[in-house]
């Protein structure tokens, strides 16, 4: 699986300026910003990070591995061997927003169709170091986030979720130490932009996010196996961590992790930034009521339509910047229906209010179903996922 997506193996410094001297999009694990109404220039970002686009040949190879009757996930359809999956979440607020669900929906699909183990890392230590949050507060937020993640439908017999602050030790910490010894301060400065005033905790943290890429970090799941390849579905802002990981993996005699990067679900105000937990009016949360979702979309979702009905009928809407269409692209399952909406909105036949109504209905359904599943999760189920346990796989 190591050739699903190729990433650069070096640890070169990120270049945030174009050759003309203009400032490009800012994308790193802690900041995402751009100047264009259509969002991040992913073509430039792919070149900068040394990634490779998922093309039709790779999609065909992917599809050939699926069980009969199973089709590719919509994220892959639309351009968005034994192995294990690893993804994570940095808990920064008590409730996830729908943008946080995107990687977990896709990871759940990968796990279902390939029937593989899944590791989910909760990087509460990262939020303590970067956000200055209190440890007790982080512990509660982490558990709240885990409940939201479990509500995506994961199976405890196939999934292990852990908090860095709780799990760090033994085999996992041994790998952290080995990674830390192999990466120099100059390298992490180049990759992450650390400066002399950054805490030693920040400088040491990347090794903690790298360690779950290796099966030997989880002997209760993989036994003594050190050669189980890892596939990491994650947002593209996490790429620097795994360029570093891929650099050190051969020196530890471990397989390099493979990555599938996702693009960002844009904020309601427009594609210049990703959703943020710090602005409640710029995100749709999984705790929102149906009425709150309706009001947020109607009031705050950036429109690519005309200023008047007459202008819209004449010139049509711009799907590239219209937030309602972008959300439908992520969450509407039916490809033919999506193509019809794009055609009708671009031609002016479908009005802004009408496309907003469509995305409101879709989000209300997704959030309502999520809330029902989350409410059913009790403390025992939470403990089951987060206690080291043997998963239902033989290695």
mmCIF file of C-alpha atoms in Angstrom:
data_model
loop_
_atom_site.group_PDB
_atom_site.id
_atom_site.type_symbol
_atom_site.label_atom_id
_atom_site.label_comp_id
_atom_site.label_asym_id
_atom_site.label_seq_id
_atom_site.Cartn_x
_atom_site.Cartn_y
_atom_site.Cartn_z
ATOM 1 C CA UNK A 1 0.000 0.000 0.000
ATOM 2 C CA UNK A 2 3.008 2.282 0.161
ATOM 3 C CA UNK A 3 2.392 3.637 -3.335
ATOM 4 C CA UNK A 4 -1.170 4.875 -2.832
ATOM 5 C CA UNK A 5 0.152 8.390 -2.460
ATOM 6 C CA UNK A 6 3.788 9.338 -2.679
ATOM 7 C CA UNK A 7 5.175 12.058 -0.456
ATOM 8 C CA UNK A 8 8.576 13.673 -0.351
ATOM 9 C CA UNK A 9 11.136 11.798 1.722
ATOM 10 C CA UNK A 10 13.295 14.802 2.482
ATOM 11 C CA UNK A 11 12.985 17.306 5.267
ATOM 12 C CA UNK A 12 13.368 20.490 3.293
ATOM 13 C CA UNK A 13 11.987 23.756 4.605
ATOM 14 C CA UNK A 14 8.535 24.727 3.407
ATOM 15 C CA UNK A 15 8.624 27.555 0.911
ATOM 16 C CA UNK A 16 5.661 29.830 1.549
ATOM 17 C CA UNK A 17 6.513 32.283 -1.196
ATOM 18 C CA UNK A 18 6.152 31.883 -4.939
ATOM 19 C CA UNK A 19 9.007 32.445 -7.358
ATOM 20 C CA UNK A 20 7.619 35.890 -8.124
ATOM 21 C CA UNK A 21 7.941 36.886 -4.491
ATOM 22 C CA UNK A 22 4.168 36.879 -3.874
ATOM 23 C CA UNK A 23 2.957 35.228 -0.705
ATOM 24 C CA UNK A 24 1.338 31.859 -1.372
ATOM 25 C CA UNK A 25 -1.264 30.061 0.722
ATOM 26 C CA UNK A 26 -0.162 29.369 4.285
ATOM 27 C CA UNK A 27 -0.676 25.700 5.151
ATOM 28 C CA UNK A 28 0.977 24.033 8.124
ATOM 29 C CA UNK A 29 -0.313 21.892 11.016
ATOM 30 C CA UNK A 30 -1.417 24.998 12.961
ATOM 31 C CA UNK A 31 -2.361 27.618 10.328
ATOM 32 C CA UNK A 32 -4.371 27.510 7.124
ATOM 33 C CA UNK A 33 -5.068 30.682 5.153
ATOM 34 C CA UNK A 34 -5.305 31.831 1.550
ATOM 35 C CA UNK A 35 -6.287 34.926 -0.415
ATOM 36 C CA UNK A 36 -8.438 33.340 -3.121
ATOM 37 C CA UNK A 37 -12.229 33.054 -2.860
ATOM 38 C CA UNK A 38 -11.952 29.596 -4.460
ATOM 39 C CA UNK A 39 -9.736 28.389 -1.626
ATOM 40 C CA UNK A 40 -6.337 26.716 -1.358
ATOM 41 C CA UNK A 41 -4.339 26.295 -4.574
ATOM 42 C CA UNK A 42 -3.849 22.554 -4.149
ATOM 43 C CA UNK A 43 -1.804 22.218 -7.336
ATOM 44 C CA UNK A 44 0.869 24.492 -5.872
ATOM 45 C CA UNK A 45 0.586 22.822 -2.481
ATOM 46 C CA UNK A 46 1.082 19.361 -3.989
ATOM 47 C CA UNK A 47 4.277 20.530 -5.668
ATOM 48 C CA UNK A 48 5.490 22.263 -2.493
ATOM 49 C CA UNK A 49 4.876 19.191 -0.324
ATOM 50 C CA UNK A 50 6.152 16.745 -2.936
ATOM 51 C CA UNK A 51 2.853 14.839 -3.110
ATOM 52 C CA UNK A 52 1.209 13.158 -6.095
ATOM 53 C CA UNK A 53 -2.389 13.564 -7.250
ATOM 54 C CA UNK A 54 -4.646 10.525 -7.149
ATOM 55 C CA UNK A 55 -5.208 9.863 -10.878
ATOM 56 C CA UNK A 56 -7.614 7.536 -12.697
ATOM 57 C CA UNK A 57 -5.039 4.746 -12.966
ATOM 58 C CA UNK A 58 -4.636 4.718 -9.200
ATOM 59 C CA UNK A 59 -8.415 4.879 -8.692
ATOM 60 C CA UNK A 60 -8.813 1.857 -10.988
ATOM 61 C CA UNK A 61 -6.210 -0.048 -8.968
ATOM 62 C CA UNK A 62 -7.981 0.980 -5.791
ATOM 63 C CA UNK A 63 -11.370 -0.142 -7.143
ATOM 64 C CA UNK A 64 -9.975 -3.531 -8.177
ATOM 65 C CA UNK A 65 -9.278 -4.329 -4.512
ATOM 66 C CA UNK A 66 -12.827 -3.633 -3.335
ATOM 67 C CA UNK A 67 -15.373 -6.369 -2.541
ATOM 68 C CA UNK A 68 -17.936 -7.141 -5.289
ATOM 69 C CA UNK A 69 -20.630 -4.495 -5.507
ATOM 70 C CA UNK A 70 -18.675 -1.937 -3.446
ATOM 71 C CA UNK A 71 -17.857 1.319 -5.224
ATOM 72 C CA UNK A 72 -15.192 3.882 -4.501
ATOM 73 C CA UNK A 73 -15.938 6.426 -1.781
ATOM 74 C CA UNK A 74 -17.298 9.699 -3.106
ATOM 75 C CA UNK A 75 -14.184 11.525 -1.831
ATOM 76 C CA UNK A 76 -12.104 9.418 -4.239
ATOM 77 C CA UNK A 77 -14.627 9.442 -7.092
ATOM 78 C CA UNK A 78 -14.508 13.205 -7.039
ATOM 79 C CA UNK A 79 -10.813 13.756 -6.667
ATOM 80 C CA UNK A 80 -10.747 14.283 -3.082
ATOM 81 C CA UNK A 81 -2.544 -6.410 1.395
ATOM 82 C CA UNK A 82 -2.461 -6.442 5.273
ATOM 83 C CA UNK A 83 -2.044 -2.930 6.495
ATOM 84 C CA UNK A 84 -3.433 -0.752 9.229
ATOM 85 C CA UNK A 85 -4.985 2.688 9.284
ATOM 86 C CA UNK A 86 -3.852 5.549 11.472
ATOM 87 C CA UNK A 87 -5.497 8.936 11.802
ATOM 88 C CA UNK A 88 -6.018 11.388 14.630
ATOM 89 C CA UNK A 89 -7.624 14.422 16.148
ATOM 90 C CA UNK A 90 -6.217 17.333 18.118
ATOM 91 C CA UNK A 91 -8.973 18.109 20.661
ATOM 92 C CA UNK A 92 -9.422 21.871 20.904
ATOM 93 C CA UNK A 93 -13.151 22.252 21.620
ATOM 94 C CA UNK A 94 -15.876 20.154 23.181
ATOM 95 C CA UNK A 95 -17.759 19.641 19.930
ATOM 96 C CA UNK A 96 -16.577 18.658 16.474
ATOM 97 C CA UNK A 97 -17.796 20.537 13.420
ATOM 98 C CA UNK A 98 -18.788 18.814 10.185
ATOM 99 C CA UNK A 99 -15.360 19.502 8.688
ATOM 100 C CA UNK A 100 -13.839 17.262 11.357
ATOM 101 C CA UNK A 101 -16.140 14.441 10.248
ATOM 102 C CA UNK A 102 -14.700 14.328 6.724
ATOM 103 C CA UNK A 103 -11.499 12.345 7.500
ATOM 104 C CA UNK A 104 -13.367 10.066 9.903
ATOM 105 C CA UNK A 105 -16.116 9.263 7.359
ATOM 106 C CA UNK A 106 -13.455 8.378 4.819
ATOM 107 C CA UNK A 107 -11.394 6.388 7.326
ATOM 108 C CA UNK A 108 -14.501 4.438 8.349
ATOM 109 C CA UNK A 109 -15.128 3.575 4.696
ATOM 110 C CA UNK A 110 -11.517 2.440 4.234
ATOM 111 C CA UNK A 111 -11.740 0.264 7.315
ATOM 112 C CA UNK A 112 -15.032 -1.299 6.218
ATOM 113 C CA UNK A 113 -14.043 -2.165 2.659
ATOM 114 C CA UNK A 114 -10.526 -3.410 3.468
ATOM 115 C CA UNK A 115 -11.338 -4.865 6.914
ATOM 116 C CA UNK A 116 -8.186 -3.584 8.634
ATOM 117 C CA UNK A 117 -7.246 -2.354 12.116
ATOM 118 C CA UNK A 118 -7.524 1.350 12.895
ATOM 119 C CA UNK A 119 -5.477 3.448 15.322
ATOM 120 C CA UNK A 120 -6.835 6.902 16.293
ATOM 121 C CA UNK A 121 -4.485 9.221 18.168
ATOM 122 C CA UNK A 122 -5.860 12.051 20.308
ATOM 123 C CA UNK A 123 -3.061 14.629 20.463
ATOM 124 C CA UNK A 124 -4.141 16.349 23.662
ATOM 125 C CA UNK A 125 -0.480 17.048 24.465
ATOM 126 C CA UNK A 126 -0.156 19.072 21.254
ATOM 127 C CA UNK A 127 -3.069 21.308 22.256
ATOM 128 C CA UNK A 128 -1.555 21.794 25.701
ATOM 129 C CA UNK A 129 1.718 22.940 24.106
ATOM 130 C CA UNK A 130 0.299 25.135 21.322
ATOM 131 C CA UNK A 131 -2.982 26.419 22.749
ATOM 132 C CA UNK A 132 -1.992 26.804 26.404
ATOM 133 C CA UNK A 133 -5.085 24.873 27.502
ATOM 134 C CA UNK A 134 -5.363 23.434 31.019
ATOM 135 C CA UNK A 135 -4.662 19.722 31.437
ATOM 136 C CA UNK A 136 -7.937 19.010 33.257
ATOM 137 C CA UNK A 137 -9.899 20.880 30.603
ATOM 138 C CA UNK A 138 -8.143 18.938 27.851
ATOM 139 C CA UNK A 139 -8.980 15.623 29.461
ATOM 140 C CA UNK A 140 -12.717 16.360 29.345
ATOM 141 C CA UNK A 141 -12.591 17.791 25.816
ATOM 142 C CA UNK A 142 -10.684 14.735 24.616
ATOM 143 C CA UNK A 143 -13.336 12.343 25.917
ATOM 144 C CA UNK A 144 -16.109 14.460 24.372
ATOM 145 C CA UNK A 145 -14.298 14.333 21.013
ATOM 146 C CA UNK A 146 -13.813 10.573 21.299
ATOM 147 C CA UNK A 147 -17.562 10.151 21.730
ATOM 148 C CA UNK A 148 -18.104 12.113 18.506
ATOM 149 C CA UNK A 149 -15.539 9.956 16.716
ATOM 150 C CA UNK A 150 -17.106 6.707 17.936
ATOM 151 C CA UNK A 151 -20.473 8.025 16.728
ATOM 152 C CA UNK A 152 -19.130 7.879 13.166
ATOM 153 C CA UNK A 153 -19.744 4.138 13.456
ATOM 154 C CA UNK A 154 -16.395 2.597 14.400
ATOM 155 C CA UNK A 155 -16.188 -0.941 15.819
ATOM 156 C CA UNK A 156 -14.242 -1.443 19.107
ATOM 157 C CA UNK A 157 -13.161 -4.907 17.908
ATOM 158 C CA UNK A 158 -11.287 -3.237 15.069
ATOM 159 C CA UNK A 159 -10.398 0.179 16.519
ATOM 160 C CA UNK A 160 -8.104 1.481 19.257
ATOM 161 C CA UNK A 161 -8.402 5.151 20.294
ATOM 162 C CA UNK A 162 -5.826 6.595 22.640
ATOM 163 C CA UNK A 163 -4.899 9.874 24.295
ATOM 164 C CA UNK A 164 -1.205 10.777 24.213
ATOM 165 C CA UNK A 165 -1.328 11.930 27.832
ATOM 166 C CA UNK A 166 -2.749 8.568 28.937
ATOM 167 C CA UNK A 167 -1.007 6.092 26.640
ATOM 168 C CA UNK A 168 2.579 7.361 26.436
ATOM 169 C CA UNK A 169 4.954 4.669 27.682
ATOM 170 C CA UNK A 170 6.604 1.312 27.019
ATOM 171 C CA UNK A 171 6.746 0.290 23.320
ATOM 172 C CA UNK A 172 5.157 3.508 22.087
ATOM 173 C CA UNK A 173 7.623 5.696 23.978
ATOM 174 C CA UNK A 174 10.550 3.565 22.800
ATOM 175 C CA UNK A 175 9.659 4.449 19.217
ATOM 176 C CA UNK A 176 9.240 8.106 20.168
ATOM 177 C CA UNK A 177 12.756 8.080 21.602
ATOM 178 C CA UNK A 178 14.242 6.409 18.531
ATOM 179 C CA UNK A 179 12.629 8.971 16.249
ATOM 180 C CA UNK A 180 13.757 11.869 18.434
ATOM 181 C CA UNK A 181 17.348 10.635 18.331
ATOM 182 C CA UNK A 182 17.345 10.529 14.523
ATOM 183 C CA UNK A 183 15.872 13.992 13.844
ATOM 184 C CA UNK A 184 18.018 17.040 14.466
ATOM 185 C CA UNK A 185 16.901 20.452 15.677
ATOM 186 C CA UNK A 186 17.899 21.923 12.303
ATOM 187 C CA UNK A 187 15.604 19.449 10.559
ATOM 188 C CA UNK A 188 12.531 20.238 12.653
ATOM 189 C CA UNK A 189 13.251 23.961 12.287
ATOM 190 C CA UNK A 190 13.241 23.468 8.532
ATOM 191 C CA UNK A 191 10.081 21.374 8.445
ATOM 192 C CA UNK A 192 7.937 23.150 11.021
ATOM 193 C CA UNK A 193 9.489 26.611 11.229
ATOM 194 C CA UNK A 194 10.355 26.335 14.921
ATOM 195 C CA UNK A 195 12.382 29.183 16.377
ATOM 196 C CA UNK A 196 14.702 29.622 19.320
ATOM 197 C CA UNK A 197 11.831 30.860 21.502
ATOM 198 C CA UNK A 198 9.645 27.769 20.957
ATOM 199 C CA UNK A 199 9.356 25.396 23.900
ATOM 200 C CA UNK A 200 11.272 22.136 23.906
ATOM 201 C CA UNK A 201 7.873 20.411 24.144
ATOM 202 C CA UNK A 202 6.908 21.697 20.692
ATOM 203 C CA UNK A 203 10.248 20.696 19.242
ATOM 204 C CA UNK A 204 9.914 17.159 20.626
ATOM 205 C CA UNK A 205 6.230 16.683 19.734
ATOM 206 C CA UNK A 206 6.552 15.666 16.029
ATOM 207 C CA UNK A 207 8.090 12.346 17.092
ATOM 208 C CA UNK A 208 4.940 11.608 19.115
ATOM 209 C CA UNK A 209 2.724 12.066 16.063
ATOM 210 C CA UNK A 210 5.129 9.962 13.984
ATOM 211 C CA UNK A 211 5.269 6.949 16.311
ATOM 212 C CA UNK A 212 1.755 5.535 15.603
ATOM 213 C CA UNK A 213 2.844 5.051 11.959
ATOM 214 C CA UNK A 214 4.786 1.984 13.102
ATOM 215 C CA UNK A 215 3.073 -1.262 14.105
ATOM 216 C CA UNK A 216 5.673 -1.920 16.811
ATOM 217 C CA UNK A 217 4.159 0.957 18.824
ATOM 218 C CA UNK A 218 1.136 -1.267 19.551
ATOM 219 C CA UNK A 219 2.273 -4.735 20.677
ATOM 220 C CA UNK A 220 -1.157 -5.468 22.159
ATOM 221 C CA UNK A 221 -2.503 -5.327 18.579
ATOM 222 C CA UNK A 222 0.368 -6.463 16.344
ATOM 223 C CA UNK A 223 2.406 -8.590 18.731
ATOM 224 C CA UNK A 224 6.071 -8.595 17.713
ATOM 225 C CA UNK A 225 5.355 -7.565 14.112
ATOM 226 C CA UNK A 226 7.351 -4.508 13.042
ATOM 227 C CA UNK A 227 6.652 -4.642 9.311
ATOM 228 C CA UNK A 228 2.892 -3.997 8.990
ATOM 229 C CA UNK A 229 2.502 -1.056 6.567
ATOM 230 C CA UNK A 230 0.478 1.962 7.636
ATOM 231 C CA UNK A 231 -1.917 4.109 5.600
ATOM 232 C CA UNK A 232 -2.648 7.568 7.002
ATOM 233 C CA UNK A 233 -5.829 9.372 5.846
ATOM 234 C CA UNK A 234 -5.417 12.996 6.937
ATOM 235 C CA UNK A 235 -5.818 16.607 5.879
ATOM 236 C CA UNK A 236 -2.959 17.956 3.805
ATOM 237 C CA UNK A 237 -1.816 20.340 6.557
ATOM 238 C CA UNK A 238 -0.491 17.300 8.452
ATOM 239 C CA UNK A 239 1.954 16.417 5.663
ATOM 240 C CA UNK A 240 5.072 17.884 7.363
ATOM 241 C CA UNK A 241 4.798 15.366 10.210
ATOM 242 C CA UNK A 242 4.826 12.451 7.819
ATOM 243 C CA UNK A 243 7.558 13.733 5.528
ATOM 244 C CA UNK A 244 9.699 13.605 8.637
ATOM 245 C CA UNK A 245 8.326 10.130 9.469
ATOM 246 C CA UNK A 246 9.063 8.777 6.007
ATOM 247 C CA UNK A 247 12.586 10.129 6.298
ATOM 248 C CA UNK A 248 13.361 8.226 9.514
ATOM 249 C CA UNK A 249 11.418 5.005 8.784
ATOM 250 C CA UNK A 250 14.129 3.265 6.706
ATOM 251 C CA UNK A 251 16.756 4.099 9.312
ATOM 252 C CA UNK A 252 14.587 2.314 11.901
ATOM 253 C CA UNK A 253 14.021 -0.559 9.431
ATOM 254 C CA UNK A 254 10.274 0.138 9.442
ATOM 255 C CA UNK A 255 8.057 0.509 6.326
ATOM 256 C CA UNK A 256 7.324 4.089 5.317
ATOM 257 C CA UNK A 257 3.729 5.173 6.000
ATOM 258 C CA UNK A 258 1.623 5.966 2.936
ATOM 259 C CA UNK A 259 -0.683 8.985 2.978
ATOM 260 C CA UNK A 260 -4.009 9.958 1.472
ATOM 261 C CA UNK A 261 -4.437 13.700 1.868
ATOM 262 C CA UNK A 262 -7.828 15.363 1.885
ATOM 263 C CA UNK A 263 -8.585 18.946 0.995
ATOM 264 C CA UNK A 264 -10.259 21.239 3.542
ATOM 265 C CA UNK A 265 -13.970 21.714 3.994
ATOM 266 C CA UNK A 266 -14.207 25.507 3.702
ATOM 267 C CA UNK A 267 -15.641 27.756 6.380
ATOM 268 C CA UNK A 268 -19.117 29.188 5.862
ATOM 269 C CA UNK A 269 -17.739 32.647 5.106
ATOM 270 C CA UNK A 270 -15.712 31.370 2.177
ATOM 271 C CA UNK A 271 -12.872 29.144 1.098
ATOM 272 C CA UNK A 272 -10.084 31.460 2.273
ATOM 273 C CA UNK A 273 -9.807 29.465 5.516
ATOM 274 C CA UNK A 274 -10.835 26.085 6.875
ATOM 275 C CA UNK A 275 -13.518 25.728 9.533
ATOM 276 C CA UNK A 276 -12.420 26.771 12.981
ATOM 277 C CA UNK A 277 -13.754 25.822 16.392
ATOM 278 C CA UNK A 278 -13.128 29.401 17.543
ATOM 279 C CA UNK A 279 -15.881 30.987 15.400
ATOM 280 C CA UNK A 280 -19.320 29.416 15.998
ATOM 281 C CA UNK A 281 -20.910 31.309 13.099
ATOM 282 C CA UNK A 282 -18.331 30.086 10.592
ATOM 283 C CA UNK A 283 -18.850 26.377 11.225
ATOM 284 C CA UNK A 284 -21.661 23.844 11.463
ATOM 285 C CA UNK A 285 -21.221 21.775 14.641
ATOM 286 C CA UNK A 286 -22.402 18.241 15.281
ATOM 287 C CA UNK A 287 -24.249 19.643 18.313
ATOM 288 C CA UNK A 288 -26.224 22.202 16.272
ATOM 289 C CA UNK A 289 -29.998 21.928 16.114
ATOM 290 C CA UNK A 290 -31.816 21.706 12.800
ATOM 291 C CA UNK A 291 -32.851 25.347 13.189
ATOM 292 C CA UNK A 292 -29.295 26.478 13.963
ATOM 293 C CA UNK A 293 -28.041 24.725 10.825
ATOM 294 C CA UNK A 294 -30.734 26.378 8.748
ATOM 295 C CA UNK A 295 -29.968 29.833 10.132
ATOM 296 C CA UNK A 296 -26.195 29.469 9.735
ATOM 297 C CA UNK A 297 -26.407 28.358 6.109
ATOM 298 C CA UNK A 298 -28.967 30.993 5.150
ATOM 299 C CA UNK A 299 -27.157 33.823 6.934
ATOM 300 C CA UNK A 300 -23.448 33.002 6.683
ATOM 301 C CA UNK A 301 -22.825 30.567 3.791
ATOM 302 C CA UNK A 302 -20.980 32.460 1.056
ATOM 303 C CA UNK A 303 -22.884 32.485 -2.208
ATOM 304 C CA UNK A 304 -21.489 32.237 -5.701
ATOM 305 C CA UNK A 305 -24.783 33.419 -7.149
ATOM 306 C CA UNK A 306 -25.789 36.713 -8.712
ATOM 307 C CA UNK A 307 -26.659 39.812 -6.712
ATOM 308 C CA UNK A 308 -30.220 39.708 -8.054
ATOM 309 C CA UNK A 309 -32.460 36.967 -9.430
ATOM 310 C CA UNK A 310 -32.246 38.570 -12.854
ATOM 311 C CA UNK A 311 -28.437 38.611 -12.786
ATOM 312 C CA UNK A 312 -28.334 35.045 -11.548
ATOM 313 C CA UNK A 313 -30.718 33.829 -14.270
ATOM 314 C CA UNK A 314 -28.557 35.568 -16.885
ATOM 315 C CA UNK A 315 -25.030 34.673 -15.687
ATOM 316 C CA UNK A 316 -25.551 31.654 -13.436
ATOM 317 C CA UNK A 317 -23.780 30.784 -10.199
ATOM 318 C CA UNK A 318 -20.088 30.102 -9.583
ATOM 319 C CA UNK A 319 -19.814 26.634 -8.002
ATOM 320 C CA UNK A 320 -16.086 27.091 -7.399
ATOM 321 C CA UNK A 321 -16.747 29.646 -4.651
ATOM 322 C CA UNK A 322 -20.298 28.772 -3.587
ATOM 323 C CA UNK A 323 -20.168 27.204 -0.116
ATOM 324 C CA UNK A 324 -23.482 25.368 -0.440
ATOM 325 C CA UNK A 325 -22.285 23.572 -3.548
ATOM 326 C CA UNK A 326 -18.913 22.812 -1.950
ATOM 327 C CA UNK A 327 -20.629 21.213 1.043
ATOM 328 C CA UNK A 328 -22.858 19.143 -1.227
ATOM 329 C CA UNK A 329 -19.711 17.973 -3.015
ATOM 330 C CA UNK A 330 -18.461 16.571 0.291
ATOM 331 C CA UNK A 331 -21.669 15.170 1.752
ATOM 332 C CA UNK A 332 -24.149 14.315 -1.025
ATOM 333 C CA UNK A 333 -23.688 10.653 -1.985
ATOM 334 C CA UNK A 334 -25.451 10.654 -5.401
ATOM 335 C CA UNK A 335 -23.027 11.615 -8.202
ATOM 336 C CA UNK A 336 -25.756 12.124 -10.787
ATOM 337 C CA UNK A 337 -27.735 14.389 -8.480
ATOM 338 C CA UNK A 338 -24.618 16.439 -7.712
ATOM 339 C CA UNK A 339 -23.897 16.850 -11.432
ATOM 340 C CA UNK A 340 -27.490 17.983 -11.985
ATOM 341 C CA UNK A 341 -27.219 20.558 -9.177
ATOM 342 C CA UNK A 342 -23.943 21.881 -10.571
ATOM 343 C CA UNK A 343 -25.409 22.172 -14.047
ATOM 344 C CA UNK A 344 -28.599 23.876 -12.893
ATOM 345 C CA UNK A 345 -26.847 26.299 -10.537
ATOM 346 C CA UNK A 346 -24.164 27.203 -13.083
ATOM 347 C CA UNK A 347 -26.823 27.909 -15.707
ATOM 348 C CA UNK A 348 -28.904 30.043 -13.370
ATOM 349 C CA UNK A 349 -31.838 27.652 -13.328
ATOM 350 C CA UNK A 350 -31.258 26.827 -9.639
ATOM 351 C CA UNK A 351 -31.294 29.866 -7.356
ATOM 352 C CA UNK A 352 -29.082 30.540 -4.315
ATOM 353 C CA UNK A 353 -31.949 30.020 -1.875
ATOM 354 C CA UNK A 354 -32.767 26.712 -3.531
ATOM 355 C CA UNK A 355 -29.231 25.317 -3.355
ATOM 356 C CA UNK A 356 -28.985 26.475 0.255
ATOM 357 C CA UNK A 357 -32.195 24.567 0.993
ATOM 358 C CA UNK A 358 -30.626 21.422 -0.459
ATOM 359 C CA UNK A 359 -27.478 21.634 1.665
ATOM 360 C CA UNK A 360 -29.493 22.506 4.785
ATOM 361 C CA UNK A 361 -31.515 19.308 4.369
ATOM 362 C CA UNK A 362 -28.380 17.226 3.829
ATOM 363 C CA UNK A 363 -26.547 18.648 6.844
ATOM 364 C CA UNK A 364 -29.609 18.406 9.084
ATOM 365 C CA UNK A 365 -29.880 14.705 8.238
ATOM 366 C CA UNK A 366 -26.184 13.986 8.835
ATOM 367 C CA UNK A 367 -26.056 15.896 12.125
ATOM 368 C CA UNK A 368 -29.325 14.430 13.437
ATOM 369 C CA UNK A 369 -28.139 10.870 12.741
ATOM 370 C CA UNK A 370 -24.814 11.644 14.402
ATOM 371 C CA UNK A 371 -26.530 12.997 17.508
ATOM 372 C CA UNK A 372 -28.649 9.841 17.867
ATOM 373 C CA UNK A 373 -25.575 7.600 17.662
ATOM 374 C CA UNK A 374 -23.564 9.785 20.052
ATOM 375 C CA UNK A 375 -26.321 9.822 22.668
ATOM 376 C CA UNK A 376 -26.236 6.025 22.756
ATOM 377 C CA UNK A 377 -22.523 5.890 23.701
ATOM 378 C CA UNK A 378 -22.078 5.171 27.402
ATOM 379 C CA UNK A 379 -18.973 5.275 29.596
ATOM 380 C CA UNK A 380 -18.367 1.540 29.220
ATOM 381 C CA UNK A 381 -18.246 1.802 25.433
ATOM 382 C CA UNK A 382 -15.877 4.762 25.703
ATOM 383 C CA UNK A 383 -13.606 2.752 27.997
ATOM 384 C CA UNK A 384 -13.718 -0.219 25.619
ATOM 385 C CA UNK A 385 -12.325 1.830 22.731
ATOM 386 C CA UNK A 386 -9.649 3.546 24.824
ATOM 387 C CA UNK A 387 -8.331 0.629 26.886
ATOM 388 C CA UNK A 388 -5.452 -1.222 25.156
ATOM 389 C CA UNK A 389 -7.040 -4.410 23.863
ATOM 390 C CA UNK A 390 -6.510 -7.125 21.294
ATOM 391 C CA UNK A 391 -8.333 -6.306 18.094
ATOM 392 C CA UNK A 392 -10.174 -8.907 16.047
ATOM 393 C CA UNK A 393 -7.255 -9.536 13.672
ATOM 394 C CA UNK A 394 -4.445 -12.069 13.543
ATOM 395 C CA UNK A 395 -0.905 -10.952 12.679
#
